[in-house]
Coordinates of C-alpha atoms and ligand atoms in Angstrom, one line a residue:
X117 CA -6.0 23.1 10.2
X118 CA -4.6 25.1 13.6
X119 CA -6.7 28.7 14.3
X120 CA -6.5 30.9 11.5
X121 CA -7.2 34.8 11.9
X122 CA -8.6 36.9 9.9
X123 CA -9.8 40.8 10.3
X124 CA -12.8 42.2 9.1
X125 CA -13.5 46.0 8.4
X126 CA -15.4 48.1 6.0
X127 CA -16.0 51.4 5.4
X128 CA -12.8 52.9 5.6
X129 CA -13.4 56.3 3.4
X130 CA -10.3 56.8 2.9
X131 CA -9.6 61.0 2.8
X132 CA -13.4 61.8 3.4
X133 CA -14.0 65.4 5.1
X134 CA -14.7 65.4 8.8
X135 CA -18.1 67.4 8.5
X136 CA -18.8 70.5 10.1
X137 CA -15.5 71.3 12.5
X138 CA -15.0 75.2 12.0
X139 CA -11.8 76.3 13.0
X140 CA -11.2 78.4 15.9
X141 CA -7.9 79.0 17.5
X142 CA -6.6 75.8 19.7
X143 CA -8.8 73.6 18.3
X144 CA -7.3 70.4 17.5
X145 CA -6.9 70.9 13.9
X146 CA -3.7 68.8 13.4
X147 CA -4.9 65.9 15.6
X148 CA -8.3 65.4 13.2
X149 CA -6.2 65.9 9.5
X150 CA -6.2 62.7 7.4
X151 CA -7.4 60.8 10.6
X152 CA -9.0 58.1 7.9
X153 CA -5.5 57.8 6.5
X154 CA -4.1 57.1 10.4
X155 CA -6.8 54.5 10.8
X156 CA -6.3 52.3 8.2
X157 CA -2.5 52.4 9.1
X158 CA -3.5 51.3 12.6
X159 CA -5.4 48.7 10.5
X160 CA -2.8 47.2 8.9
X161 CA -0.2 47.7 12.2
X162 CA -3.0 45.4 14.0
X163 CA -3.0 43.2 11.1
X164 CA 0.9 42.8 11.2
X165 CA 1.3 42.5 14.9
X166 CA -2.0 40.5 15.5
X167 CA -0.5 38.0 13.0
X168 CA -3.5 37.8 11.1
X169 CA -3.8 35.3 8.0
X170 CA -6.2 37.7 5.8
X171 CA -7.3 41.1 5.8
X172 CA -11.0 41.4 4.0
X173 CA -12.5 45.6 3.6
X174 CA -16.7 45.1 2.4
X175 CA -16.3 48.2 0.8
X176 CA -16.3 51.8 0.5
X177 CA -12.6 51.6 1.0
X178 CA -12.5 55.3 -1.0
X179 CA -15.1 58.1 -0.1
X180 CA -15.7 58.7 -3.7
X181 CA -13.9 59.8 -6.6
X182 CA -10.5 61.1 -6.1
X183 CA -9.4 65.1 -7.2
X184 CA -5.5 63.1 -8.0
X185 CA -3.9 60.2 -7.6
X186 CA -2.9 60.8 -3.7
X187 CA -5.8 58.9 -1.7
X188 CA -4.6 55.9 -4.6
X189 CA -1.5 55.9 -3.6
X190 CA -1.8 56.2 -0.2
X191 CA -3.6 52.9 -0.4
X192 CA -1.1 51.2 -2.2
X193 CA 1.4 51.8 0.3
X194 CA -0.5 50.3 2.9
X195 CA -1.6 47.6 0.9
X196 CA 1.9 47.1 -0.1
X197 CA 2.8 46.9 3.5
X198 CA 0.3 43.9 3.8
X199 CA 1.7 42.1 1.0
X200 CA 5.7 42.2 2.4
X201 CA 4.3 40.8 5.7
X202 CA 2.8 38.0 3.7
X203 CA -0.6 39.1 4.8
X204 CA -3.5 38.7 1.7
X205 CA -6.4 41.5 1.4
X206 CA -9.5 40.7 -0.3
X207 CA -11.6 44.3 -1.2
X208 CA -15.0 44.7 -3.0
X209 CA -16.2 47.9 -4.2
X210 CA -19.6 49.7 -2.3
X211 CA -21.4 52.6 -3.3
X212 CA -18.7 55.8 -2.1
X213 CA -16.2 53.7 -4.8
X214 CA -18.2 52.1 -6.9
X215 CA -16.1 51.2 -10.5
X216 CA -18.3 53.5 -13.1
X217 CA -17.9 56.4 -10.4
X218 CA -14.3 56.3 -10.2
X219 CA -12.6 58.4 -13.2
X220 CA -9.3 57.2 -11.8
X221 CA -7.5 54.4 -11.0
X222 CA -4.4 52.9 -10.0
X223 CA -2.3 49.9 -10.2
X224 CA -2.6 48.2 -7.1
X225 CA -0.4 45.6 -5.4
X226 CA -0.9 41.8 -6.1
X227 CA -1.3 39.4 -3.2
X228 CA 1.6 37.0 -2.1
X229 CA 0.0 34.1 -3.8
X230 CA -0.7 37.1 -7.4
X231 CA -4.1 37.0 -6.8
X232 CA -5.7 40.8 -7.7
X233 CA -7.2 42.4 -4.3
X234 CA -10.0 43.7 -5.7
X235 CA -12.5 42.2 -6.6
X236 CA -14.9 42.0 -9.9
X237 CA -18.0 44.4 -10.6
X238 CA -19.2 42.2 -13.3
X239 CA -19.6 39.1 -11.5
X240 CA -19.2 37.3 -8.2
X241 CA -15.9 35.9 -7.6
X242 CA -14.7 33.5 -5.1
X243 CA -10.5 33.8 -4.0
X244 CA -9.3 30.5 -2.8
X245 CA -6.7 30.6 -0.2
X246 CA -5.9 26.3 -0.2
X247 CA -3.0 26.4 2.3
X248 CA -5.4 28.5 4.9
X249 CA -8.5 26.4 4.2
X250 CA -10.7 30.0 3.8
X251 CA -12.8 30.6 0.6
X252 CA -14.0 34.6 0.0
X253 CA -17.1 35.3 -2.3
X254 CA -17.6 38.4 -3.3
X255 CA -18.4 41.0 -5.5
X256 CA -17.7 45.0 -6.0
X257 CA -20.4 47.5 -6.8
X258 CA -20.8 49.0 -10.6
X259 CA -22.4 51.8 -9.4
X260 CA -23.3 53.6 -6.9
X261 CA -27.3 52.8 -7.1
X262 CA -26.8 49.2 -6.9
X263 CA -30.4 48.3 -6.6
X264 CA -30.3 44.3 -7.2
X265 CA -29.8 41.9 -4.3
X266 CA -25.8 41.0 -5.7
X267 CA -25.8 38.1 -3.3
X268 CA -28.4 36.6 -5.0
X269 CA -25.7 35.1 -7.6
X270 CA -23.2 34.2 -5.1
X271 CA -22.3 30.5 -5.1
X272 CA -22.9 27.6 -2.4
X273 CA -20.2 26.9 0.1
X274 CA -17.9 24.9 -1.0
X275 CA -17.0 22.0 0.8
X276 CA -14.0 21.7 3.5
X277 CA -13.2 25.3 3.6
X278 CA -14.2 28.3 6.0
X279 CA -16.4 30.4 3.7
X280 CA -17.0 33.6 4.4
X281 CA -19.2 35.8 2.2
X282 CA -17.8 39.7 1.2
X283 CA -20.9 42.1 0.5
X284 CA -21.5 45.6 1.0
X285 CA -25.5 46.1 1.0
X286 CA -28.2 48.0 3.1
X287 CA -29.4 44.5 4.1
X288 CA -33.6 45.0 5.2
X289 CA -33.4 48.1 6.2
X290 CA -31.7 51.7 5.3
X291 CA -32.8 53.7 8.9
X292 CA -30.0 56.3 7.4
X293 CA -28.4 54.2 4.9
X294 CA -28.8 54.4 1.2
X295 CA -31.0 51.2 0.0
X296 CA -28.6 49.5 -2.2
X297 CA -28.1 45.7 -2.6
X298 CA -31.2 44.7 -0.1
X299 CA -31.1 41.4 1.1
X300 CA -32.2 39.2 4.3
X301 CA -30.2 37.7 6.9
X302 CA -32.3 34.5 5.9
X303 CA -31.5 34.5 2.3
X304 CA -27.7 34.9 3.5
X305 CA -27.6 32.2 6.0
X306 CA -29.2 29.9 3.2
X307 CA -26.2 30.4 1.4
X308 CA -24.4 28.0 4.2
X309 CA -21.5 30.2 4.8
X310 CA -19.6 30.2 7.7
X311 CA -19.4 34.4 8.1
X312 CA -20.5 37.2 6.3
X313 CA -18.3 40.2 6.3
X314 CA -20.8 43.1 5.6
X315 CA -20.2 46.8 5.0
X316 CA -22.5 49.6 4.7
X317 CA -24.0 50.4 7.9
X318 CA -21.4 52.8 9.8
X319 CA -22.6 51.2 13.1
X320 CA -21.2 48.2 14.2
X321 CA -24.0 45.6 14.4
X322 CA -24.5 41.5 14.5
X323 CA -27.8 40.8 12.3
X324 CA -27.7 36.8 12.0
X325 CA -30.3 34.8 14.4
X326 CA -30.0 32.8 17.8
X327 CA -27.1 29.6 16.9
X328 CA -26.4 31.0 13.1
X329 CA -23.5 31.8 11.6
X330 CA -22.3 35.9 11.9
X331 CA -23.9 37.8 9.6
X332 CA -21.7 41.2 11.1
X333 CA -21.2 44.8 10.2
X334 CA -17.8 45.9 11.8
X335 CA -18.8 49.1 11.4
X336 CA -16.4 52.3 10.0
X337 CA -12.9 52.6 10.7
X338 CA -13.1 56.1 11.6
X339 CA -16.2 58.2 12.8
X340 CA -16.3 61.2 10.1
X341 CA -19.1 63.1 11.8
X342 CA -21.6 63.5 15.1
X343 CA -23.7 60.7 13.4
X344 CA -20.9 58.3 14.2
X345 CA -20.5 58.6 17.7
X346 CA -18.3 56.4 20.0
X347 CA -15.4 53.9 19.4
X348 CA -14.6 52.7 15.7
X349 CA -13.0 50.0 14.1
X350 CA -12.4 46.6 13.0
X351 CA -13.5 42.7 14.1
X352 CA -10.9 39.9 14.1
X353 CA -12.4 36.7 14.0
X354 CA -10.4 33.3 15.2
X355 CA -11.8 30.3 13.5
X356 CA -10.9 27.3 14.9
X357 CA -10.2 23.7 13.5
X358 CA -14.1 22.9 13.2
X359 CA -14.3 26.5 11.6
X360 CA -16.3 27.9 14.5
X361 CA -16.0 31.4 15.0
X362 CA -15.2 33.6 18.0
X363 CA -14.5 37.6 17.1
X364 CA -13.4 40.9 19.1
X365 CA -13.7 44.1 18.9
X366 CA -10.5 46.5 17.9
X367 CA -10.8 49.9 18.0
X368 CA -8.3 52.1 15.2
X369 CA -9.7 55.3 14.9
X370 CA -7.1 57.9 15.9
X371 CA -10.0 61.0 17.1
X372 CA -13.4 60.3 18.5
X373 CA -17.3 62.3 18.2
X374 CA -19.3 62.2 21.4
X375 CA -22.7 63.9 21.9
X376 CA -24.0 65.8 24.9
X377 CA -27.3 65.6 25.4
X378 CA -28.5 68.5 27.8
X379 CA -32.1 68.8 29.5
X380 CA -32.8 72.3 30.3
X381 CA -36.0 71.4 32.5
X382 CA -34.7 72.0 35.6
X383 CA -31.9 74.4 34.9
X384 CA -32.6 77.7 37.1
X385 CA -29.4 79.7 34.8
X386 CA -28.0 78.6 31.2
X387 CA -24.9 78.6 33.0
X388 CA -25.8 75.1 34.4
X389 CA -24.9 73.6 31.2
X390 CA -21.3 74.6 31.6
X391 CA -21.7 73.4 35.7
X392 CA -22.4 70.1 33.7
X393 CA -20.0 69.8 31.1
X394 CA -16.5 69.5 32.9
X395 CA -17.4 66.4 34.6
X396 CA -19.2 65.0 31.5
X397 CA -16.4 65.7 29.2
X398 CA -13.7 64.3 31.8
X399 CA -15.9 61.0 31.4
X400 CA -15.9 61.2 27.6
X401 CA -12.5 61.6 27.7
X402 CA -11.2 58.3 29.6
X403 CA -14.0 56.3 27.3
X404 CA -12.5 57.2 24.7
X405 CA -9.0 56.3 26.2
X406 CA -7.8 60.7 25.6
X407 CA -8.0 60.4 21.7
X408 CA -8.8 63.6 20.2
X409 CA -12.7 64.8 21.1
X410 CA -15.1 66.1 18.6
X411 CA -18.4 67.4 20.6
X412 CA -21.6 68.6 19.8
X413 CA -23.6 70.0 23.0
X414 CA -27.3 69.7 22.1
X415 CA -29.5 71.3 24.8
X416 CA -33.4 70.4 24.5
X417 CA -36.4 70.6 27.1
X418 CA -38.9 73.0 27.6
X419 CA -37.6 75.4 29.7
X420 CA -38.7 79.4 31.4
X421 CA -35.0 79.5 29.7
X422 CA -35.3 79.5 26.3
X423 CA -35.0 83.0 25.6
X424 CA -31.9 83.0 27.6
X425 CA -30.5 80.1 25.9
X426 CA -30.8 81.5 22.8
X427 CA -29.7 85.3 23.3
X428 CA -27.2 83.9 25.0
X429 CA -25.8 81.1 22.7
X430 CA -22.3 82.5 21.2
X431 CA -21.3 83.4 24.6
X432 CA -22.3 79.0 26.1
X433 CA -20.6 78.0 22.6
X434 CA -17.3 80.1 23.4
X435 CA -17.9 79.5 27.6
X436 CA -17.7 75.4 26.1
X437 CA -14.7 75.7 24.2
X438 CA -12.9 77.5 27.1
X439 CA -13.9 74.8 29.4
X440 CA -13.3 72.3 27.0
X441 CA -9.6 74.1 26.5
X442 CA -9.1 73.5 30.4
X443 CA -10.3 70.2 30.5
X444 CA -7.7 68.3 27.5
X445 CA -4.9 71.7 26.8
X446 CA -7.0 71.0 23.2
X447 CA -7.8 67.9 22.8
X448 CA -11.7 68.7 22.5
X449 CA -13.0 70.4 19.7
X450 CA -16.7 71.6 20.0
X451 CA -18.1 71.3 16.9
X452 CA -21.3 72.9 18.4
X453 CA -24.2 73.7 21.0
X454 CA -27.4 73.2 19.2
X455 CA -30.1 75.2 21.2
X456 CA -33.8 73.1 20.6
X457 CA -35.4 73.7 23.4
X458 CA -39.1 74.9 23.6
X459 CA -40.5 77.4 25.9
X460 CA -43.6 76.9 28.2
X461 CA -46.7 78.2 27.0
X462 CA -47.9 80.6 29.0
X463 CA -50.3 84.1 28.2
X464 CA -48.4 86.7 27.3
X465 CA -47.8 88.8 30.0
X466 CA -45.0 91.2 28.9
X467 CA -46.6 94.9 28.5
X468 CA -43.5 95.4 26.1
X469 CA -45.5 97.2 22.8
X470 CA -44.6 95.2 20.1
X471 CA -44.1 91.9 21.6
X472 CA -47.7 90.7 20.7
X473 CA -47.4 91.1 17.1
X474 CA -44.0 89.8 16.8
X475 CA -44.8 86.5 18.8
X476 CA -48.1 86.2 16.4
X477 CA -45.7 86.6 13.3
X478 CA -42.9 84.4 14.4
X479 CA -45.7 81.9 15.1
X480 CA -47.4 82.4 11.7
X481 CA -43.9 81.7 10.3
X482 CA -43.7 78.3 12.2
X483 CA -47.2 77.2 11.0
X484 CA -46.3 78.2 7.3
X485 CA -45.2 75.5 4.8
X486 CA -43.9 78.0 2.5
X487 CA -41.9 79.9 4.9
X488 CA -38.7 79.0 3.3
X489 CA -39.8 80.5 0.1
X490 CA -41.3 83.6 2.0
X491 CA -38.2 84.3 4.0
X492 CA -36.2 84.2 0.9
X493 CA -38.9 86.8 -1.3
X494 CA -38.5 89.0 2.1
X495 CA -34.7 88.6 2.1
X496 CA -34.1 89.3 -1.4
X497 CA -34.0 92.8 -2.0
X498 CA -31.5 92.7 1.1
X499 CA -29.4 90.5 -0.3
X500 CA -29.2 92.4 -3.7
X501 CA -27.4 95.2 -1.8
X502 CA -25.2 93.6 -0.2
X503 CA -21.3 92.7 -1.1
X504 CA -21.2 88.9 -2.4
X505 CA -18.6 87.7 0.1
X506 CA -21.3 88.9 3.3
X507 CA -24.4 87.1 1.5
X508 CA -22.6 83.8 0.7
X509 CA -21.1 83.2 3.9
X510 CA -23.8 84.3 6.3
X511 CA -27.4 84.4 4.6
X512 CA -27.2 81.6 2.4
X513 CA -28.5 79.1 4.7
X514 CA -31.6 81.4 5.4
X515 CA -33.3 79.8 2.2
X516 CA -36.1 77.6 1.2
X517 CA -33.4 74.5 0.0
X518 CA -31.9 74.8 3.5
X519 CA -34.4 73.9 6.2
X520 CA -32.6 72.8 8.9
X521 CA -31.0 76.2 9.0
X522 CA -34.1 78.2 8.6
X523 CA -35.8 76.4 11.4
X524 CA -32.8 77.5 13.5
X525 CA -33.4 80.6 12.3
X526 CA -36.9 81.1 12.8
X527 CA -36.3 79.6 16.6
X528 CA -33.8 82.1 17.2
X529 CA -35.0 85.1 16.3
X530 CA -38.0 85.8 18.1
X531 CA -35.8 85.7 21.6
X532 CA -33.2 87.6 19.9
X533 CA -35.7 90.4 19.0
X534 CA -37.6 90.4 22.0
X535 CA -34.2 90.9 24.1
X536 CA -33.8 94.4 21.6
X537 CA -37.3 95.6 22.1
X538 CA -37.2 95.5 25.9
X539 CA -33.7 96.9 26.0
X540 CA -35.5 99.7 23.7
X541 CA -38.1 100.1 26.1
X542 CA -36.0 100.3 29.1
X543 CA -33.8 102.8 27.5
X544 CA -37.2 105.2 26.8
Ligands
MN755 MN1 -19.9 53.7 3.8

């Protein structure tokens, strides 16, 4: 038996959102539209020109249930491009496409030798490829809670082939990841496998010990939001006569999310942030070889700026997106500058009237438990007078089952009103 390839991804989520990119005019709009789509086709264009002998997907191949048929048959045609190259898939089912949580489904392509490409919910099942020596265990997801430890019931290797084990699962840990399947790097490399192909954990990771066999996430094929950060893609391993494995790295996403992080500590003006970002986002750019840009600018620190920072924080967040204009003719896209810095505690000094009581509210509010459920009694009789369209699209988030944005909130507005009451008393 010569070298026989095969390429391992996961996670594809096929047609999922790319989560929070607001419009504006010359963002990159068409370069981040059906970017899951363009990744699997790189997929499969590596998987054709790379020669590969089998492409396996550890699952979440969908991002849940389709609206129509579309994202279905977008697969097929891929999958169908697979199958005319000769090439075989093997794909379980994780917990974005689990069988019970898909209400639709299509016929999909057979494999050159008519083996099915996806595999079982009800029971592990082990695809036999003789002429390539490889044996695939696996097993798809019922449903989307998949509490039990499915590889559990997978079989023993089986002698005189490469077998690799197919699993989507949470593994020890969840650190951000739903806690489905659970098992141990131990309990897999007890199976005696030669690789496990794992999916699940968007970040691409190696989990088996010093001298064992891989145990590997390859991570998404496409970063979907600013919690996946950096290149994404798939591993193709070579496995040689003595089915000893070496793998690489292949990158097929078609747009990128990168994070600045910004310490205000020793700024002197909030227009050092934009001094900053040109040379930062020039770097971002060649890492991430001039795909398409997704960036969120977080500044934090404790900083005499803060007010500043915050009054001033439409004006940074439109300042960004002209530089980042200048810097890739719209290839960037700032999703968005996240103020969280903290001001220096100092005694108030400001003679402004007022300002006492406002910083002793404000600061009652960041003390309070229940603020979200006060600022929404407070708000209410507001919001009853004003048109629908005003209250759904700007004062929804300010509510007690959205804390993230009330926190925002409740940072912002004390700098915000402080700025008005000194303008006030400047004016008298
Ligand atoms: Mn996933």
């Amino acid at each position: 038996m010569s070298v026989r390839k095969i390429l391992h991804a996961a996670d594809v989520h096929l047609d999922s959102p790319m989560r929070n990119l607001e419009a504006y005019p010359d963002s990159p709009t068409a370069e981040f539209a059906g970017a899951t789509r363009r990744a699997l086709a790189n997929l499969v264009d590596l998987a054709i020109g790379q020669r590969v002998d089998l492409v396996v997907i550890a699952g979440d191949l969908y991002d849940g249930d389709w609206d129509d048929a579309h994202t279905g048959l977008y697969f097929v045609s891929q999958a169908t491009r697979l199958r005319d190259a000769g090439i075989p898939l093997v794909v379980i089912r994780g917990n974005h496409d689990a069988a019970l949580r898909m209400t639709q489904s299509i016929r999909l392509p057979t494999n050159p030798d008519d083996s099915a490409i996806m595999l079982a919910h009800d029971q592990v099942e082990s695809r036999v490829f003789a002429s390539l020596g490889i044996a695939v265990h696996g097993q798809s997801f019922a449903n989307q809670a998949e509490t039990a430890d499915l590889s559990a019931r997978y079989p023993g290797a089986i002698g005189g082939m490469f077998n690799l084990g197919l699993l989507h699962t949470c593994l020890t840990g969840s650190d951000g990841h739903a806690n489905y399947a659970p098992t141990s790097p131990e309990k897999l490399t007890a199976k005696g496998y030669d690789y496990w192909a794992l999916g699940h954990v968007h970040d691409r990771r190696e989990c088996h010990g010093a001298g064992q066999p891989p145990i590997v996430f390859s991570g998404n094929t496409q970063g979907r939001h600013i919690g996946e950060v950096g290149a994404k893609g798939c591993v193709i391993l070579e496995v040689d006569a003595r089915n000893r494995v070496a793998s690489r790295f292949h990158p097929l996403d078609v747009a990128r999310w990168a994070l600045m992080e910004h310490d205000a500590i020793a700024d002197t003006l909030t227009d050092d942030l934009l001094n900053r970002f040109p040379t930062w986002i020039a770097r971002e750019l060649s890492a991430a070889e001039f795909r398409p840009l997704a960036v969120r600018v977080r500044v934090s620190g404790t900083t005499a700026l803060h007010d500043k920072y915050h009054q001033h924080a439409v004006r940074l967040e439109n300042d960004l997106r002209s530089l980042a204009l200048q810097a890739s003719s719209g290839q960037v896209w700032i999703e968005q500058l996240r103020i969280r810095t903290t001001k220096p505690r100092e005694p108030g000094t400001d003679s402004t009237p007022g300002l006492e009581s406002l910083h002793h509210v404000i600061e009652q509010l960041r003390q309070d438990s229940l603020r979200g459920e006060r600022v929404t009694a407070w708000l209410k009789p507001l919001w009853d007078k004003l048109p629908s369209g005003l209250v759904g699209d700007s004062l929804e988030p300010l509510s007690a089952s959205n804390p993230e944005a009330l926190e925002r909130w409740v940072e912002q507005v004390e700098p915000e009103l402080r700025g008005r009451l000194r303008d006030l008393g400047d004016a008298s």
